[in-house]
Amino acid sequence: MLQTLKTCFGYDSFRPLQQDIIQNILNRKDTLVLMPTGGGKSICYQLPALMMEGTTIVVSPLISLMKDQVESLQANGIAAKAMNSANDETDNLILRRECMEGKIKLLYISPERLLTEMDFLLKDIRISLFAIDEAHCISQWGHDFRPEYTQLKTLREHFPEVPIVALTATADKLTRQDIVEQLDLKDPQIFISSFDRPNLSLSVKRGFQQREKTRAILDFIAKHPNECGIIYCMSRDRTEKVAETLTKHGIRTGIYHAGLSTSARNKAQDDFINDRIQVVCATIAFGMGIDKSNVRWVIHYNMPKSMESFYQEIGRAGRDGMKSDTLLFYSLGDLVMLSKFAAESGQQEINLEKLNRMQQYAESDICRRRILLNYFGEAMEHDCGNCDVCKNPPERFDGTIIVQKALSAIMRTDQQIGTRMLIAILRGSYSEELLQKGYDKLKTFGVGRDIPQRDWMDYLLQILNLGYIEIAYNEDNHLKITPSGAKVLYGQEKATLVVIKREERESSKAKKKKVEKEEQKLFSVTTLSDDGISKELFEKLRILRKKLADQQSIPPYIVLTDKTLHLLAAQRPTSMEEFGNVSGIGEYKKEKYGADFIKVIKEFLAHT
Ligand code: ADP
Ligand code: ZN
């Protein structure tokens, strides 16, 4: 097994559970695999496919997913093909013949196609294994239910002797049961791997207004030169606005949402996969079908509606196991909007509870990864060290007076105001409506003048999360004081707030200089990145990878993953043997790319 792993995929060791899963399949047992995105599910059936006699049939829901898998297998010199509606009949004729001659090791097929081929092709070829990818699509409980998947039930009747492995990244119990029952798995062994993705950093920025978000995003991208990422937004409109801003700043950006034409969406997806654009601004419509392993970061411009969505979306970063960054913006405005959606939805209680858990995550002052994993039923014994709370623990102070000022203003208006008016009263700013209602006569008018508007927004969010106020969604989002808020207001209890930290803003001139310096550094031979590799060499290797990818019309990450590229830059192999020893390089890639990469490395070494 290890030898096949190295020869065919270039890896030296298995990830947790992979070996056990593969052994179980080789023993011809039914198997269910639950692993997070990027966990390494594919190898679990691809390796047995290579070791068993006959053809493995892989059922996959989307053409783009099949394409990606087939391309990466072919890039390792493995005989894999796809049969779906993208093929014409001549392709299929050839493909059928190849299958019957036993030339294909892995045949990817859509569930519709599988049914039509059931009585013909499939009876004529020797099938080693059925692998059902994205198996949660079979369940109505899951979020990607596909009616075609339910027909896979008949597989077991037609092929009682062939083992089935089902794989998914959705771990909840109902879905799991459904998969086992519907596929009629025989006494299946179920493998559940940890859902932790330690290579993803987690951070949250609270209470940013649009302009601050823009600035933060531009800073963030400047720190990730040439690295691809996704910005998720709540609305279509917002994706377009954000994309426009980024484009203005010279960042290659695409847009993806359900309101665009299919061709526009495909183009955006294609450009992204092939590193022609750096950023995609998207709604949640973007994602399934993206197997791009070198997404280096994910930003949530708005808060997602549940932890499930959040985890799935950030999970699209760092599939190759390399360090990747995630950033979530969390604001009162989003919270109000999402609460309204949840309150008006069919499943009000469930959706509000889901939102509530998401909010707790965003508000957390303990390690965020612990909260995340705990939500998915996994206990973590220590802090992660790779989230903003671990890196920068919050400081607290006695905020009783601040809270009292806010609550008192609410009280004196008979709890008939929303956040905007509240802040106007506290800050003593005049507006027509405020004067009309006579709020300028209140005793609290102007008592919070010393606190800037955006800090008030932040404090109000804290006050809300501490449970001192509630938002009445059915009453124009007016703020209401809770019983525990009343205790603070009347001095029976103290309130502790978190110190607001804003990153020091550099003047734009200083920043420009810094960016220029960074750029120079990028191309100077001596600079090393954080992990001690030469950025110049890495750039050269990256450009070579892109060239080789374009020549073959495949995405760069399929030529070599970012991880392998980093290893090359670090280990600097100068012989074919050394090159072949690098993780991620199997026999086929060694022969195909060795000479080109070694040449670039040697040239680099000669000049340093
Ligand atoms: P999933 O299907 O679970 O989302 P993949 O099968 O696409 O994940 O694997 C994610 C990445 O991890 C791929 O780049 C894959 O080549 C890599 N990978 C899988 N198994 C190993 C391993 N044993 N060692 C190193 N890298 C691995
Ligand atoms: Zn942490």
XYZ file of C-alpha atoms and ligand atoms in Angstrom:
636
model
C 0.000 0.000 0.000
C 2.749 2.406 0.942
C 4.611 1.668 -2.204
C 1.587 2.365 -4.397
C 0.999 5.552 -2.428
C 4.500 6.789 -3.243
C 4.719 5.565 -6.824
C 1.295 6.755 -7.925
C 0.592 9.768 -5.717
C 4.048 10.693 -4.470
C 3.184 10.640 -0.752
C 5.305 8.959 1.888
C 2.755 8.279 4.575
C -0.971 7.970 5.134
C -3.084 10.490 6.917
C -4.992 9.276 9.982
C -7.552 6.554 9.106
C -6.623 6.344 5.421
C -4.737 3.092 5.854
C -7.517 1.437 7.874
C -10.125 2.541 5.379
C -8.136 1.222 2.453
C -7.523 -2.085 4.213
C -11.226 -2.453 4.901
C -12.037 -1.865 1.256
C -9.338 -4.272 0.105
C -11.009 -6.844 2.364
C -14.095 -6.243 0.181
C -16.158 -4.810 3.033
C -18.718 -2.037 2.746
C -17.389 1.187 4.153
C -18.631 4.636 5.133
C -16.089 7.440 5.331
C -16.762 10.774 7.057
C -13.911 13.193 6.630
C -13.792 16.966 6.388
C -13.178 18.676 3.070
C -9.509 18.400 2.288
C -9.140 15.457 4.662
C -7.970 13.158 1.883
C -11.018 11.099 0.993
C -10.141 10.506 -2.653
C -7.103 8.387 -1.975
C -9.243 6.104 0.182
C -10.915 4.662 -2.912
C -8.362 5.573 -5.578
C -5.615 3.519 -4.022
C -7.765 0.356 -3.695
C -8.906 0.950 -7.284
C -5.295 0.650 -8.379
C -4.615 -2.388 -6.233
C -7.740 -4.383 -7.100
C -8.423 -6.150 -10.329
C -11.017 -4.548 -12.610
C -12.560 -1.104 -12.789
C -13.736 1.058 -9.901
C -16.931 2.958 -10.641
C -17.049 6.343 -8.938
C -20.402 8.096 -8.684
C -20.084 11.847 -8.440
C -22.806 14.513 -8.587
C -21.148 17.208 -10.663
C -19.312 17.311 -13.960
C -16.816 19.820 -12.601
C -15.930 17.508 -9.710
C -15.418 14.583 -12.072
C -13.290 16.697 -14.351
C -11.075 17.746 -11.510
C -10.626 14.221 -10.180
C -10.002 12.721 -13.587
C -7.478 15.405 -14.477
C -5.545 14.917 -11.282
C -5.497 11.148 -11.707
C -4.365 11.474 -15.304
C -1.713 13.943 -14.154
C -0.345 11.036 -12.123
C -0.439 8.785 -15.147
C -3.467 6.812 -13.934
C -6.088 5.498 -16.377
C -9.198 7.408 -15.321
C -12.081 8.703 -17.430
C -15.476 10.291 -16.912
C -18.816 9.406 -18.454
C -21.429 12.142 -18.251
C -23.494 14.505 -20.343
C -20.371 16.434 -21.338
C -19.266 13.527 -23.569
C -20.531 13.034 -27.098
C -21.542 9.592 -28.304
C -18.244 8.885 -30.079
C -16.371 9.571 -26.831
C -18.677 7.157 -25.103
C -18.252 4.442 -27.694
C -14.493 4.567 -27.311
C -14.819 4.728 -23.564
C -17.129 1.697 -23.423
C -14.655 -0.316 -25.444
C -11.752 0.736 -23.221
C -13.763 -0.285 -20.183
C -14.577 -3.692 -21.620
C -10.942 -4.256 -22.480
C -10.130 -3.537 -18.836
C -8.009 -0.525 -19.680
C -9.718 1.905 -17.314
C -8.947 1.716 -13.598
C -11.386 4.410 -12.480
C -14.577 5.337 -14.271
C -16.333 8.464 -12.978
C -20.011 8.561 -13.757
C -23.046 10.682 -12.931
C -25.890 8.921 -11.096
C -28.298 9.360 -14.055
C -25.792 7.816 -16.392
C -25.094 4.994 -14.004
C -28.740 3.940 -14.176
C -28.874 3.916 -17.932
C -25.639 1.903 -18.093
C -26.655 -0.514 -15.364
C -27.940 -3.286 -17.644
C -25.418 -2.854 -20.424
C -21.942 -1.594 -19.864
C -21.746 -2.416 -16.212
C -22.699 -6.046 -16.807
C -19.930 -6.350 -19.350
C -17.065 -5.122 -17.280
C -15.354 -6.394 -14.234
C -16.186 -4.020 -11.406
C -13.843 -3.953 -8.445
C -15.611 -1.381 -6.297
C -18.354 1.231 -6.231
C -17.329 4.527 -4.660
C -20.174 6.938 -3.931
C -18.663 10.389 -3.561
C -20.584 13.208 -1.841
C -22.805 10.471 -0.469
C -24.852 12.914 1.621
C -26.573 13.908 -1.634
C -28.705 10.813 -1.089
C -30.272 12.216 2.038
C -33.104 14.678 2.216
C -31.711 15.770 5.585
C -28.500 16.973 4.001
C -28.068 20.332 2.348
C -27.326 19.045 -1.139
C -30.123 16.567 -1.703
C -30.144 15.194 -5.256
C -33.105 13.059 -6.255
C -30.979 11.089 -8.748
C -28.916 9.797 -5.869
C -31.850 7.956 -4.330
C -31.862 5.610 -7.298
C -28.494 4.271 -6.263
C -30.479 1.911 -4.057
C -30.588 -0.559 -6.904
C -26.806 -0.972 -6.980
C -26.870 -3.482 -4.195
C -29.535 -5.631 -5.906
C -27.731 -5.626 -9.214
C -24.236 -6.148 -7.860
C -24.502 -8.010 -4.567
C -20.868 -9.103 -4.693
C -19.218 -5.736 -5.287
C -18.177 -3.747 -2.196
C -19.443 -0.189 -1.821
C -17.649 2.720 -0.191
C -19.605 5.892 0.525
C -17.761 9.123 1.284
C -18.930 12.480 2.603
C -17.876 15.541 4.558
C -21.278 15.869 6.216
C -21.154 14.160 9.539
C -24.521 14.464 11.196
C -26.191 11.331 12.431
C -29.379 11.455 10.407
C -27.517 11.804 7.154
C -25.181 9.019 8.146
C -28.043 6.610 8.862
C -29.759 7.567 5.679
C -26.687 6.782 3.609
C -26.293 3.355 5.176
C -29.971 2.473 4.753
C -30.484 3.805 1.283
C -27.374 2.228 -0.167
C -28.215 -0.937 1.745
C -24.651 -1.178 3.011
C -23.916 -4.565 4.546
C -22.632 -4.306 8.059
C -20.538 -1.327 7.098
C -17.525 -0.202 9.014
C -17.897 3.529 9.648
C -14.801 5.707 9.808
C -15.178 9.180 11.267
C -12.082 11.298 11.174
C -11.440 14.438 13.148
C -13.068 17.458 11.590
C -10.305 19.717 12.746
C -8.451 21.608 10.039
C -5.454 22.908 11.948
C -3.952 24.594 8.887
C -6.840 27.081 8.709
C -6.315 30.147 10.875
C -9.512 31.638 12.310
C -10.198 35.288 12.977
C -13.164 37.580 13.469
C -13.420 41.336 13.101
C -16.314 42.911 14.901
C -18.358 45.975 14.135
C -16.547 47.146 11.002
C -18.388 49.556 8.751
C -18.132 49.182 4.998
C -15.176 51.472 4.540
C -13.258 49.748 7.280
C -14.030 46.392 5.744
C -12.711 47.545 2.393
C -9.525 48.761 3.962
C -9.116 45.567 5.970
C -9.678 43.445 2.864
C -7.142 45.404 0.842
C -4.598 45.029 3.644
C -5.365 41.348 3.887
C -4.892 40.773 0.162
C -1.675 42.791 0.175
C -0.378 40.298 2.718
C -1.301 37.446 0.374
C 0.331 38.435 -2.910
C -0.521 36.074 -5.788
C -2.567 33.891 -3.463
C -6.105 32.994 -4.465
C -9.075 33.499 -2.198
C -12.849 33.755 -1.954
C -14.919 36.589 -0.472
C -18.396 35.420 0.517
C -21.099 38.101 0.660
C -24.728 37.925 1.740
C -26.195 39.542 -1.386
C -25.542 39.485 -5.121
C -25.376 43.220 -5.131
C -22.616 43.225 -2.550
C -20.468 40.736 -4.500
C -20.543 43.148 -7.425
C -19.673 46.182 -5.336
C -16.797 44.483 -3.578
C -15.468 43.139 -6.872
C -15.613 46.599 -8.375
C -13.597 48.062 -5.525
C -10.962 45.364 -5.732
C -10.691 45.698 -9.493
C -10.151 49.427 -9.052
C -7.221 48.584 -6.840
C -5.696 46.414 -9.538
C -6.681 43.063 -8.071
C -7.856 40.476 -10.603
C -11.349 39.706 -9.376
C -14.353 37.732 -10.624
C -17.987 37.564 -9.537
C -20.137 34.513 -8.939
C -23.800 34.416 -7.969
C -26.987 32.716 -9.054
C -28.210 35.797 -10.907
C -25.491 35.523 -13.554
C -25.750 33.552 -16.765
C -24.367 30.025 -16.765
C -21.582 31.045 -19.092
C -20.566 33.982 -16.904
C -20.523 31.719 -13.874
C -18.535 29.047 -15.646
C -16.041 31.608 -16.811
C -15.535 32.977 -13.304
C -15.098 29.477 -11.926
C -12.713 28.518 -14.692
C -10.625 31.657 -14.350
C -10.361 31.037 -10.650
C -9.417 27.381 -10.935
C -6.721 28.203 -13.477
C -5.217 31.087 -11.459
C -6.240 33.676 -14.046
C -8.023 35.690 -11.390
C -6.915 35.988 -7.799
C -10.222 36.620 -6.053
C -13.840 35.561 -6.453
C -16.567 37.631 -4.793
C -19.437 35.224 -4.402
C -22.659 34.327 -2.711
C -23.067 30.903 -1.149
C -23.938 29.657 -4.646
C -20.188 29.310 -5.196
C -18.381 26.313 -3.857
C -19.753 22.862 -4.481
C -17.832 21.656 -7.473
C -14.700 23.590 -6.605
C -11.929 21.178 -5.791
C -9.193 23.765 -6.245
C -6.619 22.779 -3.659
C -4.748 26.078 -3.550
C -7.426 28.428 -2.249
C -5.210 30.200 0.289
C -7.840 32.259 2.118
C -11.566 32.813 2.631
C -13.173 36.040 3.840
C -16.778 36.321 5.019
C -17.867 39.838 4.236
C -21.086 39.088 6.129
C -21.809 36.592 8.853
C -23.156 33.222 7.601
C -26.456 31.942 8.910
C -25.102 28.835 10.618
C -21.934 27.112 11.753
C -22.519 24.437 9.113
C -22.424 26.986 6.301
C -19.482 28.746 7.868
C -17.400 25.605 8.253
C -18.211 24.389 4.796
C -17.230 27.719 3.291
C -13.956 28.216 5.123
C -13.245 24.531 4.399
C -12.684 25.454 0.776
C -9.371 27.006 1.802
C -6.215 24.974 2.260
C -7.286 21.604 0.920
C -3.663 20.869 0.175
C -2.881 21.091 3.880
C -0.865 24.304 3.593
C -1.392 27.141 6.001
C -4.421 29.220 4.961
C -6.196 32.178 6.508
C -9.849 32.894 7.179
C -11.498 36.105 8.285
C -15.079 36.766 9.343
C -16.654 40.210 9.614
C -19.360 40.371 12.223
C -21.631 43.366 12.559
C -24.841 44.352 14.240
C -26.415 45.062 10.854
C -25.824 41.469 9.693
C -27.154 40.105 12.910
C -30.357 42.101 12.635
C -30.836 41.065 9.023
C -30.127 37.378 9.615
C -32.395 37.288 12.669
C -35.158 38.725 10.577
C -34.629 36.075 7.877
C -34.579 33.336 10.490
C -37.661 34.675 12.251
C -39.579 34.792 9.008
C -38.415 31.365 7.796
C -40.485 28.220 7.955
C -38.306 26.676 10.642
C -38.065 29.661 12.877
C -36.908 27.939 16.025
C -34.177 25.857 14.424
C -32.883 28.712 12.325
C -32.755 31.160 15.194
C -30.909 28.604 17.273
C -28.421 28.036 14.452
C -27.867 31.743 14.134
C -27.455 31.965 17.846
C -24.652 29.420 17.809
C -22.961 31.256 14.964
C -23.187 34.440 16.966
C -21.641 32.770 20.001
C -18.736 31.729 17.845
C -18.240 35.235 16.500
C -18.466 36.701 19.993
C -16.303 34.126 21.643
C -13.561 35.053 24.033
C -12.232 31.520 24.292
C -10.359 29.636 21.555
C -12.592 29.688 18.487
C -11.533 26.291 17.255
C -12.723 24.725 20.489
C -16.147 26.214 19.917
C -16.208 25.131 16.309
C -15.204 21.544 16.971
C -17.414 21.342 19.993
C -20.333 22.345 17.821
C -19.579 19.394 15.576
C -19.439 17.096 18.575
C -15.693 16.889 18.963
C -14.019 17.862 22.201
C -10.656 19.567 22.013
C -8.470 19.498 25.078
C -6.245 22.472 24.453
C -6.339 25.886 22.824
C -5.339 25.900 19.178
C -2.858 28.769 19.015
C -4.056 29.513 15.484
C -7.072 31.740 16.105
C -7.277 35.428 16.951
C -8.440 34.762 20.503
C -5.460 32.498 21.206
C -3.056 34.961 19.610
C -4.542 38.070 21.097
C -6.689 37.393 24.172
C -9.312 40.055 24.872
C -8.823 42.532 27.714
C -11.727 43.562 29.912
C -12.753 46.537 31.962
C -15.607 47.615 34.225
C -18.043 48.994 31.673
C -20.991 49.520 34.037
C -21.226 53.246 33.360
C -21.174 52.814 29.593
C -23.876 50.162 29.772
C -25.944 52.314 32.117
C -25.760 55.279 29.756
C -27.086 53.193 26.898
C -29.784 51.487 28.912
C -30.899 54.717 30.478
C -31.329 56.343 27.067
C -33.425 53.387 25.984
C -35.524 53.604 29.122
C -36.161 57.338 28.763
C -37.539 56.870 25.254
C -39.946 54.219 26.523
C -37.927 51.585 24.653
C -39.146 52.951 21.350
C -35.847 53.389 19.508
C -33.422 51.343 17.404
C -29.626 51.388 17.513
C -29.202 54.296 15.141
C -31.365 56.659 17.182
C -29.835 55.400 20.392
C -26.365 56.300 19.238
C -27.592 59.670 17.967
C -29.028 60.434 21.424
C -25.919 59.255 23.237
C -23.640 61.211 20.947
C -25.853 64.293 21.097
C -26.243 64.623 17.375
C -29.206 66.452 15.947
C -31.521 65.116 13.298
C -34.976 66.116 12.254
C -36.575 63.024 13.669
C -34.685 63.342 16.912
C -35.776 66.939 17.406
C -39.318 66.145 16.428
C -39.563 63.495 19.118
C -37.966 65.879 21.604
C -35.128 63.468 22.390
C -32.747 66.417 22.630
C -34.446 67.256 25.910
C -33.626 63.901 27.466
C -31.220 63.817 30.357
C -29.094 61.292 28.501
C -28.777 63.439 25.377
C -25.067 63.752 24.629
C -23.806 61.777 27.650
C -21.841 59.450 25.371
C -20.239 62.114 23.244
C -16.738 61.037 24.258
C -17.192 57.643 22.573
C -16.967 57.546 18.752
C -19.930 56.231 16.789
C -18.267 53.016 15.692
C -17.187 52.223 19.231
C -20.783 52.656 20.346
C -21.775 50.152 17.677
C -19.295 47.720 19.114
C -20.379 48.284 22.719
C -24.035 47.845 21.764
C -23.198 44.546 20.150
C -21.486 43.513 23.363
C -24.438 44.737 25.432
C -26.745 42.713 23.236
C -24.597 39.609 23.527
C -24.325 40.000 27.269
C -28.103 39.743 27.285
C -28.813 43.239 28.666
C -30.928 44.207 25.681
C -33.004 42.430 23.077
C -34.021 43.467 19.590
C -37.775 43.371 18.966
C -37.824 42.181 15.374
C -41.569 42.571 15.194
C -41.411 46.196 16.364
C -39.143 47.953 13.900
C -36.069 46.476 15.573
C -36.561 48.571 18.689
C -34.322 47.834 21.637
C -35.809 46.404 24.833
C -34.141 46.125 28.206
C -34.059 42.625 29.677
C -34.361 41.818 33.409
C -30.595 41.361 33.694
C -30.123 44.664 31.861
C -32.380 46.292 34.421
C -30.123 45.044 37.224
C -27.164 46.841 35.675
C -29.213 49.944 35.005
C -30.279 50.188 38.648
C -26.802 49.521 39.965
C -27.497 46.074 41.390
C -24.912 44.455 39.173
C -21.732 45.423 37.387
C -21.091 44.939 33.684
C -17.773 43.878 32.176
C -16.948 44.910 28.631
C -14.137 43.969 26.281
C -11.623 46.657 25.322
C -12.021 47.621 21.674
C -8.780 47.238 19.781
C -8.389 48.864 16.435
C -5.321 48.129 14.450
C -3.076 51.144 14.127
C -3.749 52.736 10.797
C -0.686 53.519 8.795
C -0.770 56.607 6.692
C -1.347 55.706 3.064
C 2.058 57.064 2.111
C 3.865 54.902 4.592
C 1.805 51.976 3.424
C 2.649 52.551 -0.205
C 6.311 52.606 0.663
C 5.923 49.408 2.570
C 4.188 47.700 -0.318
C 6.915 48.823 -2.697
C 9.482 47.478 -0.304
C 7.621 44.209 -0.086
C 7.559 43.983 -3.851
C 11.258 44.616 -4.068
C 11.815 42.029 -1.433
C 9.796 39.563 -3.413
C 12.322 39.714 -6.165
C 15.484 40.045 -4.197
C 17.425 36.856 -3.835
C 18.152 37.087 -0.181
C 14.686 37.420 1.298
C 13.113 34.477 2.903
C 9.454 34.082 3.695
C 8.248 33.108 7.175
C 8.967 29.464 6.561
C 12.516 30.168 5.453
C 12.169 29.611 1.733
C 13.379 32.024 -0.898
C 10.460 33.974 -2.297
C 12.316 34.512 -5.516
C 12.784 30.814 -6.104
C 9.192 30.126 -5.173
C 8.025 32.713 -7.709
C 10.142 31.124 -10.420
C 8.746 27.698 -9.659
C 5.225 29.080 -9.598
C 5.659 30.673 -12.998
C 7.055 27.437 -14.425
C 4.097 25.532 -12.966
C 1.668 27.945 -14.603
C 3.445 27.556 -17.939
C 3.320 23.761 -17.765
C -0.344 23.906 -16.737
C -1.300 26.174 -19.618
C 0.492 23.948 -22.097
C -1.697 21.034 -21.046
C -4.854 23.069 -20.343
C -5.062 21.873 -16.765
C -5.104 23.931 -13.560
C -1.713 24.722 -11.982
C -2.565 22.963 -8.702
C -3.026 19.736 -10.638
C 0.486 19.969 -12.054
C 1.858 20.298 -8.509
C 0.126 21.386 -5.310
C 1.228 24.547 -3.502
C 2.582 22.287 -0.817
C 4.829 20.414 -3.203
C 5.948 23.709 -4.716
C 6.957 24.954 -1.272
C 8.828 21.759 -0.579
C 10.697 22.160 -3.855
C 11.648 25.715 -2.919
C 12.811 24.524 0.491
C 14.618 21.323 -0.487
C 15.988 22.545 -3.834
C 16.527 19.137 -5.441
C 19.091 19.081 -8.244
C 18.917 15.445 -9.317
C 16.033 13.359 -10.618
C 16.276 11.117 -7.595
C 16.065 14.000 -5.136
C 13.208 15.469 -7.126
C 11.289 12.210 -6.964
C 11.688 12.077 -3.188
C 9.721 15.267 -2.645
C 6.266 14.634 -1.209
C 3.582 14.869 -3.884
C 5.780 13.693 -6.730
C 5.091 10.170 -7.945
C 6.872 8.298 -10.720
C 4.853 9.881 -13.504
C 5.318 13.488 -12.435
C 8.977 12.849 -11.748
C 9.590 11.777 -15.343
C 7.349 14.421 -16.797
C 8.428 17.524 -14.889
C 11.736 16.675 -13.219
C 14.048 18.123 -15.849
C 12.168 21.449 -16.108
C 12.072 22.108 -12.387
C 15.636 20.996 -11.788
C 16.797 23.393 -14.490
C 15.124 26.362 -12.780
C 16.517 25.364 -9.396
C 20.037 24.978 -10.752
C 19.878 28.348 -12.467
C 18.715 29.912 -9.239
C 21.500 28.284 -7.239
C 24.108 29.422 -9.772
C 23.070 33.032 -9.203
C 23.075 33.017 -5.440
P -11.261 15.526 0.133
O -11.802 14.774 -1.051
O -11.414 14.802 1.413
O -11.742 16.939 0.204
P -8.777 15.183 -1.200
O -8.885 13.736 -1.381
O -8.993 16.070 -2.374
O -9.704 15.657 -0.018
O -7.356 15.474 -0.556
C -6.955 16.773 -0.194
C -5.483 16.973 -0.478
O -4.677 16.176 0.382
C -5.104 16.584 -1.897
O -4.210 17.554 -2.390
C -4.436 15.233 -1.706
O -3.533 14.949 -2.732
C -3.750 15.415 -0.357
N -3.513 14.143 0.327
C -4.365 13.112 0.483
N -3.786 12.100 1.153
C -2.528 12.494 1.444
C -1.409 11.891 2.131
N -1.485 10.684 2.659
N -0.271 12.612 2.234
C -0.188 13.846 1.705
N -1.178 14.462 1.045
C -2.349 13.805 0.917
Zn -7.541 29.078 19.276
